[in-house]
Coordinates of C-alpha atoms and ligand atoms in Angstrom, one line a residue:
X8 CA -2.7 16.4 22.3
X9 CA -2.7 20.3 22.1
X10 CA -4.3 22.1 25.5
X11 CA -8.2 23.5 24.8
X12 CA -7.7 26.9 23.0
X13 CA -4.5 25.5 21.2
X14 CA -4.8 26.1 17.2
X15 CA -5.3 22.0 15.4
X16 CA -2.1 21.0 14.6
X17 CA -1.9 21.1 10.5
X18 CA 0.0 18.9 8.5
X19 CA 2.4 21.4 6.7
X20 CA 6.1 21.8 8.0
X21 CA 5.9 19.0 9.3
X22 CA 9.6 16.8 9.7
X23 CA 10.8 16.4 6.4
X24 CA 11.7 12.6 7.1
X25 CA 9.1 11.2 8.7
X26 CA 6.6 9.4 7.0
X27 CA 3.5 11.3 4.9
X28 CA 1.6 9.4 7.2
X29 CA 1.8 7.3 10.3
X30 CA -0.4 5.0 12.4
X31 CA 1.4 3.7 15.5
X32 CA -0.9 1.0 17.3
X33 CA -3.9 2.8 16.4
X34 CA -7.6 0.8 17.0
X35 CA -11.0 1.4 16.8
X36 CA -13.9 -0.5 18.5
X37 CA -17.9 0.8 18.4
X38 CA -19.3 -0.6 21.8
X39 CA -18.8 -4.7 21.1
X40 CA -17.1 -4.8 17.7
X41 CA -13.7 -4.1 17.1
X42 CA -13.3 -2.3 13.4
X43 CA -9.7 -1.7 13.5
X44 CA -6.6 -3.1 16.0
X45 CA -3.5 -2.2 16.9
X46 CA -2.5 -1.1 13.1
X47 CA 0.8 0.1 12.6
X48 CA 1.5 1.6 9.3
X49 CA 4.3 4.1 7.5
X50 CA 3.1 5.6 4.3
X51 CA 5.7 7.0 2.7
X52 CA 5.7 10.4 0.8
X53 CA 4.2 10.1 -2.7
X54 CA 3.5 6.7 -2.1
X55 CA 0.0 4.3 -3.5
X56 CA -0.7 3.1 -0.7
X57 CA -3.5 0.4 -0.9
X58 CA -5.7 -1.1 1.9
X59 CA -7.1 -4.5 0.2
X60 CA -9.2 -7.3 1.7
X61 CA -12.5 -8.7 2.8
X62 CA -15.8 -7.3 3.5
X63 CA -15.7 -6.1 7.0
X64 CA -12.0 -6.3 7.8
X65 CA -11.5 -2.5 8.9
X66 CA -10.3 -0.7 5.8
X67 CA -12.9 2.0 5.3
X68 CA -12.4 2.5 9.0
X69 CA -8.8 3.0 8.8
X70 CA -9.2 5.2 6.1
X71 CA -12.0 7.7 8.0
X72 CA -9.7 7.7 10.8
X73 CA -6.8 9.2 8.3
X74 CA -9.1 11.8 7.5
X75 CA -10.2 13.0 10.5
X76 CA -14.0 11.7 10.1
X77 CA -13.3 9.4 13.2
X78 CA -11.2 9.4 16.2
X79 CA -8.9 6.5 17.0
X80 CA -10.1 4.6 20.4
X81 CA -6.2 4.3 21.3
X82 CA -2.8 4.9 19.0
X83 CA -1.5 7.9 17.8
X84 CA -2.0 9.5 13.8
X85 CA 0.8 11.4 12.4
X86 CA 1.1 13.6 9.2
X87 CA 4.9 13.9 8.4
X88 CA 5.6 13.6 12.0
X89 CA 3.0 15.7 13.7
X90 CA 0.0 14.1 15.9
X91 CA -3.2 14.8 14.2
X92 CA -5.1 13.5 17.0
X93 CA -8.4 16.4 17.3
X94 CA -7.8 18.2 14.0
X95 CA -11.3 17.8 11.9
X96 CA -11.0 16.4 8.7
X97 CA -10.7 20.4 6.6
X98 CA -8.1 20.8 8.7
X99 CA -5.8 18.1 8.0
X100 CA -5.5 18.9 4.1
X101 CA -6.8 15.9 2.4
X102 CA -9.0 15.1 -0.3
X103 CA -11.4 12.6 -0.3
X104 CA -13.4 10.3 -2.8
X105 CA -16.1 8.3 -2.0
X106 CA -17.8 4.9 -4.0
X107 CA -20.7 6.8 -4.8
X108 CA -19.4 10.3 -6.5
X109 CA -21.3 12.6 -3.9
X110 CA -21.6 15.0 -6.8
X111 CA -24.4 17.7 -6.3
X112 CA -26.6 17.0 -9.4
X113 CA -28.3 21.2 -9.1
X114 CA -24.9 22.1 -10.1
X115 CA -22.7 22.0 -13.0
X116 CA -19.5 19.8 -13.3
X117 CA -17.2 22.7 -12.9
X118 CA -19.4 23.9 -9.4
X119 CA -19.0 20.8 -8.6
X120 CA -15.0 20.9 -8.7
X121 CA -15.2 24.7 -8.1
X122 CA -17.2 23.1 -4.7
X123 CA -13.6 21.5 -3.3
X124 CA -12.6 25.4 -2.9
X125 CA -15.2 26.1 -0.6
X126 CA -12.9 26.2 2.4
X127 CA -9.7 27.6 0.4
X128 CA -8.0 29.4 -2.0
X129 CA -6.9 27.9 -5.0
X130 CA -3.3 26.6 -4.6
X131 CA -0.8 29.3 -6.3
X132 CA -2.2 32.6 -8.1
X133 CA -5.0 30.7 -10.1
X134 CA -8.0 32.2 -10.1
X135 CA -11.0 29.8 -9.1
X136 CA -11.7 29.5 -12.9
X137 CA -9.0 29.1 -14.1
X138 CA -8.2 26.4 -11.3
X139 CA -11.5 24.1 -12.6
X140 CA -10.3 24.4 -16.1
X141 CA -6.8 22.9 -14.7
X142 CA -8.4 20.4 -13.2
X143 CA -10.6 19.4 -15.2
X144 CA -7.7 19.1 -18.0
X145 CA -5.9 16.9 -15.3
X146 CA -8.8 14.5 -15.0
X147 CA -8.9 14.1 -18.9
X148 CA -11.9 15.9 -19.0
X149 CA -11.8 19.8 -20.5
X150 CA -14.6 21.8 -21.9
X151 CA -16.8 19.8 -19.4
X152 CA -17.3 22.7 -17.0
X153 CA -21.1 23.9 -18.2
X154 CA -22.1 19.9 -18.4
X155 CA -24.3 18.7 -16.0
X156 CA -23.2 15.5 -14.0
X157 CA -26.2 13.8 -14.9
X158 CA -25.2 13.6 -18.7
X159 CA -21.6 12.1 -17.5
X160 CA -20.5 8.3 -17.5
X161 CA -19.5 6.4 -14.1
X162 CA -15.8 7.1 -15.0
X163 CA -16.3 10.2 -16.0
X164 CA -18.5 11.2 -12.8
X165 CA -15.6 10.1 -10.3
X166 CA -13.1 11.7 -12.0
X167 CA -15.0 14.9 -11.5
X168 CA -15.3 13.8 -8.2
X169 CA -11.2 13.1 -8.0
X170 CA -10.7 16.7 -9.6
X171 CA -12.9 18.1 -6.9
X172 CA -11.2 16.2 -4.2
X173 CA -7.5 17.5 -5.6
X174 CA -8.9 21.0 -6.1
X175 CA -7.3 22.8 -3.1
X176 CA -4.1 21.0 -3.5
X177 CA -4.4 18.3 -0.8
X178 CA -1.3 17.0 1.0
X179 CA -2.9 13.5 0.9
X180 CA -5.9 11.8 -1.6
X181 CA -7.6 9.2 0.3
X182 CA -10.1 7.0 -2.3
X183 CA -12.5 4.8 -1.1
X184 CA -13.9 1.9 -3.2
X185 CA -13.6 4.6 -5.9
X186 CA -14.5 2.3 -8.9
X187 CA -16.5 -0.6 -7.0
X188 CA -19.9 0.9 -9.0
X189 CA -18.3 1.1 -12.4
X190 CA -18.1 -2.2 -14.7
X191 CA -15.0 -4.0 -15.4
X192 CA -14.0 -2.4 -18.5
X193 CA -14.4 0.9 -17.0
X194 CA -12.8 0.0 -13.6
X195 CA -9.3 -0.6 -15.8
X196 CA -9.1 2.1 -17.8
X197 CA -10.0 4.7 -14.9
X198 CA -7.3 2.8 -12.8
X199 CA -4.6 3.3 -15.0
X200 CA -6.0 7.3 -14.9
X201 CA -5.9 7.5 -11.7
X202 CA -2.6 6.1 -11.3
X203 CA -1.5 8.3 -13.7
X204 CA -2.7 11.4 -12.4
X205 CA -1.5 10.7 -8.8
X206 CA 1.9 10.0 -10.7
X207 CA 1.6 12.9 -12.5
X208 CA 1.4 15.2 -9.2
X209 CA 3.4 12.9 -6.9
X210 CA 0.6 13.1 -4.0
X211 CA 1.0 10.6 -1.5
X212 CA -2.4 8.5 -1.5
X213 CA -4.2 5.8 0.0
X214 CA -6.7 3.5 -1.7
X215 CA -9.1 1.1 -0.6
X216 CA -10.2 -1.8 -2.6
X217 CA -12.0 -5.5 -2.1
X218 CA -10.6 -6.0 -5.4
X219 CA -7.1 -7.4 -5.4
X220 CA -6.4 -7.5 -8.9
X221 CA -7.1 -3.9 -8.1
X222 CA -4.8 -3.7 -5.6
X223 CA -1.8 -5.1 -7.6
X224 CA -2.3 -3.0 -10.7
X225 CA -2.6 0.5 -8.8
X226 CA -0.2 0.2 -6.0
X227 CA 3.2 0.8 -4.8
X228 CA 2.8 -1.1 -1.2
X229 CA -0.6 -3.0 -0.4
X230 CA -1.7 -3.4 3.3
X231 CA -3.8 -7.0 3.2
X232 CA -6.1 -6.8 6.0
X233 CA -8.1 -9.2 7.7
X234 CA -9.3 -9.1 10.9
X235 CA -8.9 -5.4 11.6
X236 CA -5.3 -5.4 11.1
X237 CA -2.7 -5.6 8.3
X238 CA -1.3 -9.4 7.9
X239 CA 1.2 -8.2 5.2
X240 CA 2.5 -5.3 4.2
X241 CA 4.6 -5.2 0.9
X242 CA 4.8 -4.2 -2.3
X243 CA 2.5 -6.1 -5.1
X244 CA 5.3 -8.8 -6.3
X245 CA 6.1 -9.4 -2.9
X246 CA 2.5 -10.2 -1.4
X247 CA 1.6 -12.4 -4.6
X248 CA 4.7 -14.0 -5.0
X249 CA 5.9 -14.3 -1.0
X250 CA 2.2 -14.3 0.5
X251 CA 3.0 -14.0 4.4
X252 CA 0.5 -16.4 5.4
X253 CA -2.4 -18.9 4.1
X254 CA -5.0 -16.1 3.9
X255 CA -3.1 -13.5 2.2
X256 CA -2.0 -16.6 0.1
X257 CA -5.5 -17.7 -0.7
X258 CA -6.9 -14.0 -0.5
X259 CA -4.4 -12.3 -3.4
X260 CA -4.9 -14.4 -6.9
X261 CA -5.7 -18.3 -6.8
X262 CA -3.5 -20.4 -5.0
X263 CA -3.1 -24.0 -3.8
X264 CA -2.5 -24.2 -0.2
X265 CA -0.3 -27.7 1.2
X266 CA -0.5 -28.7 5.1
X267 CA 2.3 -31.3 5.6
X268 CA 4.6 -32.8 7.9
X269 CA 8.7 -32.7 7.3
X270 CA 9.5 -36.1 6.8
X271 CA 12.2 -37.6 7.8
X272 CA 15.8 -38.9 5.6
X273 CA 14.1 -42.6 5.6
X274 CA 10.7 -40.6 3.8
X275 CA 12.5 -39.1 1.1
X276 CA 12.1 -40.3 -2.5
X277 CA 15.1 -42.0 -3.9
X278 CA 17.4 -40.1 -5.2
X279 CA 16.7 -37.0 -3.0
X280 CA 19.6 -36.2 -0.7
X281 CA 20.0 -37.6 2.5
X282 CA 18.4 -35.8 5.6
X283 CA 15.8 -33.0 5.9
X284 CA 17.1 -30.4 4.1
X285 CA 18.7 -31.4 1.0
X286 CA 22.1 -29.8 -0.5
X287 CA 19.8 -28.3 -2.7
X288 CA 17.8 -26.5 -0.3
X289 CA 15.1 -29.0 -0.9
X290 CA 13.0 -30.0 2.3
X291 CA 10.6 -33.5 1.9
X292 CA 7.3 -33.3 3.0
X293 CA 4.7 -35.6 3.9
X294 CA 1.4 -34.5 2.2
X295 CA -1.1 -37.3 3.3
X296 CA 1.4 -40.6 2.5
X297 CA 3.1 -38.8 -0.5
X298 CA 6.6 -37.0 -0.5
X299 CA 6.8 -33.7 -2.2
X300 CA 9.7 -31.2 -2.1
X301 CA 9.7 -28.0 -1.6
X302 CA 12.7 -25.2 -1.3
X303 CA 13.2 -23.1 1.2
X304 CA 15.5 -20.2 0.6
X305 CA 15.6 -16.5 1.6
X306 CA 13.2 -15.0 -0.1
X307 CA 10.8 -17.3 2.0
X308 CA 8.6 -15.4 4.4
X309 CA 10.2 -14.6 7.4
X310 CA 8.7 -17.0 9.7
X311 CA 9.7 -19.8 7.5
X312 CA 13.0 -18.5 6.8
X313 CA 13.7 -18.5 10.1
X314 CA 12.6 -21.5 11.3
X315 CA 15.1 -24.7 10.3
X316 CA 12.4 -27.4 9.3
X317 CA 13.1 -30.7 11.1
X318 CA 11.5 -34.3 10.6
X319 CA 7.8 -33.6 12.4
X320 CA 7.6 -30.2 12.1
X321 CA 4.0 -29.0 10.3
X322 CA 5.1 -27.0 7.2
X323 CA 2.8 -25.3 5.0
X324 CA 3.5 -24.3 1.6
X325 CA 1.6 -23.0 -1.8
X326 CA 2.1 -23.4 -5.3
X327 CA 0.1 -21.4 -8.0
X328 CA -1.7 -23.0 -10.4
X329 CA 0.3 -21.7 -13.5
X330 CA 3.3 -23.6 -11.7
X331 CA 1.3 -26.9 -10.9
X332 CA 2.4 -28.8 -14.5
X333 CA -0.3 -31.3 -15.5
X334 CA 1.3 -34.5 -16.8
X335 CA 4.9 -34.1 -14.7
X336 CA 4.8 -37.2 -12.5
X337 CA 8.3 -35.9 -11.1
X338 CA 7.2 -34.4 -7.5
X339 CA 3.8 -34.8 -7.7
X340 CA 0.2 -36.1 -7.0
X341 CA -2.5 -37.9 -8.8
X342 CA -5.6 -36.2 -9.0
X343 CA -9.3 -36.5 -10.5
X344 CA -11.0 -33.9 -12.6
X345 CA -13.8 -32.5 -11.5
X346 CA -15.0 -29.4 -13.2
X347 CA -13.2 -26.8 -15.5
X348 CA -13.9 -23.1 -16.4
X349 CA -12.9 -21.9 -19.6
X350 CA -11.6 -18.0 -19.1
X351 CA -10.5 -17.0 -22.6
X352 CA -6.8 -17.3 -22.7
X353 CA -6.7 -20.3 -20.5
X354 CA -8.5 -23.0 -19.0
X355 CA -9.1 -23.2 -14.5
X356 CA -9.4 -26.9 -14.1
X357 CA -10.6 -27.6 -10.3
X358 CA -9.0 -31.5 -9.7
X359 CA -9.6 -33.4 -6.2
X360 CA -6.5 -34.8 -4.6
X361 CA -7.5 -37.0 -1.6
X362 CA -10.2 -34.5 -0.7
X363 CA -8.0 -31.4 -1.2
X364 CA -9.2 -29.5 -3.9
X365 CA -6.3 -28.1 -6.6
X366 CA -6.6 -25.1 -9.5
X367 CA -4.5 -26.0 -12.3
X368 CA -4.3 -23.9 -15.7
X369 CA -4.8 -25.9 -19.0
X370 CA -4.4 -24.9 -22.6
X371 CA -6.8 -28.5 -23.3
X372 CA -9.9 -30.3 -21.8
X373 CA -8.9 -32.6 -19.0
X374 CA -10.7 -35.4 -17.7
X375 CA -10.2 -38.5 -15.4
X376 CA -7.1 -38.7 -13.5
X377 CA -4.2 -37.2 -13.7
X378 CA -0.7 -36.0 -12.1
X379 CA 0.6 -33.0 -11.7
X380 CA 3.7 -31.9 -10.5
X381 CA 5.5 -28.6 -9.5
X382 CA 9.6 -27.3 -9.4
X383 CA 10.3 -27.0 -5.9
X384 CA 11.6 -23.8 -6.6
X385 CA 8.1 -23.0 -7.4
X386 CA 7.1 -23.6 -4.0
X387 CA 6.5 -20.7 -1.6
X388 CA 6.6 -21.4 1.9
X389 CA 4.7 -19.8 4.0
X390 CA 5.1 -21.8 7.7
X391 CA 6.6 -23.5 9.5
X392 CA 5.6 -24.9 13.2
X393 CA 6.0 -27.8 15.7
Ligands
LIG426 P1 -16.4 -3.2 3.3 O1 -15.4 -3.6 2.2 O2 -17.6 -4.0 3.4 O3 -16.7 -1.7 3.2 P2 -14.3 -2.7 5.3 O4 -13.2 -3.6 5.2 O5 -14.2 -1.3 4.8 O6 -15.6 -3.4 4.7 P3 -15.2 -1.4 7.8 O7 -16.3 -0.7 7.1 O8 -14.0 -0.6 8.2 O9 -14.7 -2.6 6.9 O10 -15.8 -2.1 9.0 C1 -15.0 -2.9 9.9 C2 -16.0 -3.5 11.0 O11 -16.4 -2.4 11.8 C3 -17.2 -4.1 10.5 O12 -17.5 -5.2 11.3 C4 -18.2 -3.1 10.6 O13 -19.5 -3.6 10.8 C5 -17.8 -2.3 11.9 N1 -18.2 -0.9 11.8 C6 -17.7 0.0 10.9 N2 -18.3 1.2 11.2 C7 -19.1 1.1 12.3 C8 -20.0 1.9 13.1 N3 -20.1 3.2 12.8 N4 -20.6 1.4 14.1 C9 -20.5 0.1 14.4 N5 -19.7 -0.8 13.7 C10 -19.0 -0.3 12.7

């Protein structure tokens, strides 16, 4: 921290190596309830960067902290290196962009982006005109400066509130819940625009969404918080197709979720290799009397890479429903039908297995029983433990 009558610290010339943006074990609490803990995060330069999860699980927070509007209780805030610990949020050269536009409807759209210059220059030798028009070309919006914001669309509104935010040429865009008030149609088509416009100028941002669909589209690297901290950090493949644990498993696209024990050479089906793990990688578990394998290899999360499963150990694992085949007996379960939802292009049937509920896809109606089976390549592990 600087000593009283020091200048803020800005974010320009800052180390060239460091990350855009740092948190080292930063937390927040209000008197009894902890918003955000211990989160430690690197977000590289010109990265889209997305905070996904819950309701409640910190990621407005962490976002107000990056820009300033809220100190951290402990941890430490860098821009490219530099502490920003005291510099208010016009000092540390971001834009922001809220849920709810903020636009001032007394003035025009082009005020309104002509407002995000209020506490600068524009960037370059633009005038302040001539910098509104830019923008409002960048946003896919020109000849919009004399409209009123009234007469504009959701999408249209919060890309005038994105122009306005990028209007002084911000180091960093920070969005919050930037499309959660515009319907679905609209929420994809302004995501692929925003995505292309951050693209387009190579600003490092940070997006918060409940939405992980959302999440996955937009993003380079996705944070999945819960809790008040991130439980994965990865990029979008990654966290859907290596989920770190059962919630980010459960929390990013549908999933089926196993809890079994490794069981033992004299447990495996016949014809599986003898002992726990298998020459094919293959491990056999016991999911309530039945033997299903599963394959563990490196791209496994790292606890369960790590661990060596023995007979006994509890091991979970989850299969997506587009991998659970209906009608393969080969490593699998009965189960009943119980309901299905038809979504278009295919069919969610919910079966019961034993009192565990399983999402399978369908191309046909399904009723009574019936098995269904997975690779166990298709298997993901996610733990392992004693
Ligand atoms: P949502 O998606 O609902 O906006 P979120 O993931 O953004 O949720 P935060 O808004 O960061 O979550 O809130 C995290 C936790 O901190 C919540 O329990 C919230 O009630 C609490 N919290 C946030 N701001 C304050 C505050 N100013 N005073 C007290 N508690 C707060």
């Amino acid at each position: 921290m600087g000593s009283e009558g020091d200048p803020p610290a800005a974010p320009r010339d800052a180390d060239a190596d460091a990350p855009a943006v740092e948190l080292a074990g930063v937390s927040k609490r209000y008197d009894g309830t902890v918003a955000v803990e211990g989160v430690d995060l690197r977000i590289r330069e010109g990265e889209f960067f997305t905070l996904v999860g819950p309701s409640g699980c910190g990621k407005t927070t962490t976002l107000r902290l990056i820009a300033g509007f809220e100190e951290p209780t402990a941890g430490r805030i860098r821009f490219g290196g530099r502490d920003v610990s005291g510099v208010p949020p016009e000092e540390r050269n971001v834009g922001v962009v809220f849920q709810n536009y903020a636009l001032f409807p007394h003035m025009t759209v082009g005020e309104n982006v002509g407002y995000g210059l209020r506490f600068s220059e524009p960037p370059g030798d633009a005038s302040r005109a001539e910098r509104v028009r830019e923008l409002l070309e960048l946003v896919d919006l020109p000849g919009t400066a004399d409209r009123d914001p009234e007469s504009l669309s959701g999408g249209q509104r919060q890309r005038v509130a994105m122009a306005r935010a990028l209007a002084p040429g911000p180091d960093l865009l920070l969005l919050d819940e930037p499309m959660s008030a515009l319907d679905a149609r609209l929420r994809e088509r302004l995501r692929l625009q925003v995505r292309a416009i951050q693209r387009e100028l190579g600003i490092t941002t940070v997006y918060v969404t409940h939405d992980q669909e959302e999440a996955l589209s937009i993003s380079d690297r996705v944070a999945v918080m819960r809790g008040g901290t991130p439980e994965q950090v990865a990029p979008p493949r990654s966290v859907y197709r290596r989920p770190a644990s059962r919630f980010v498993a459960e929390f990013v696209g549908d999933n089926n979720v196993f809890e079994g024990v490794v069981a033992g050479p004299d447990d495996a089906r016949p014809g599986a290799a003898a002992g726990t793990g298998s020459s094919d990688g293959t491990v056999p578990v016991d999911i309530g009397g039945e033997t299903l394998r599963v394959r563990i290899d490196e791209s496994e999360s790292e606890a369960a890479a790590a661990a060596s499963p023995s007979p006994g150990d509890r091991l979970t694992f989850c299969v997506r429903p587009q991998h659970l085949r209906v009608g393969r007996a080969e490593n699998g379960l009965r189960a009943d039908v119980e309901s299905a939802e038809f979504l278009g292009e295919t069919t969610r049937v919910h079966l019961d297995c034993d009192g565990r509920d399983l999402a399978v896809r369908a191309e046909d109606p399904l009723e009574g029983t019936v098995v269904v089976g997975f690779d166990p390549a298709d298997a993901h592990v996610i733990d392992v433990g004693d």
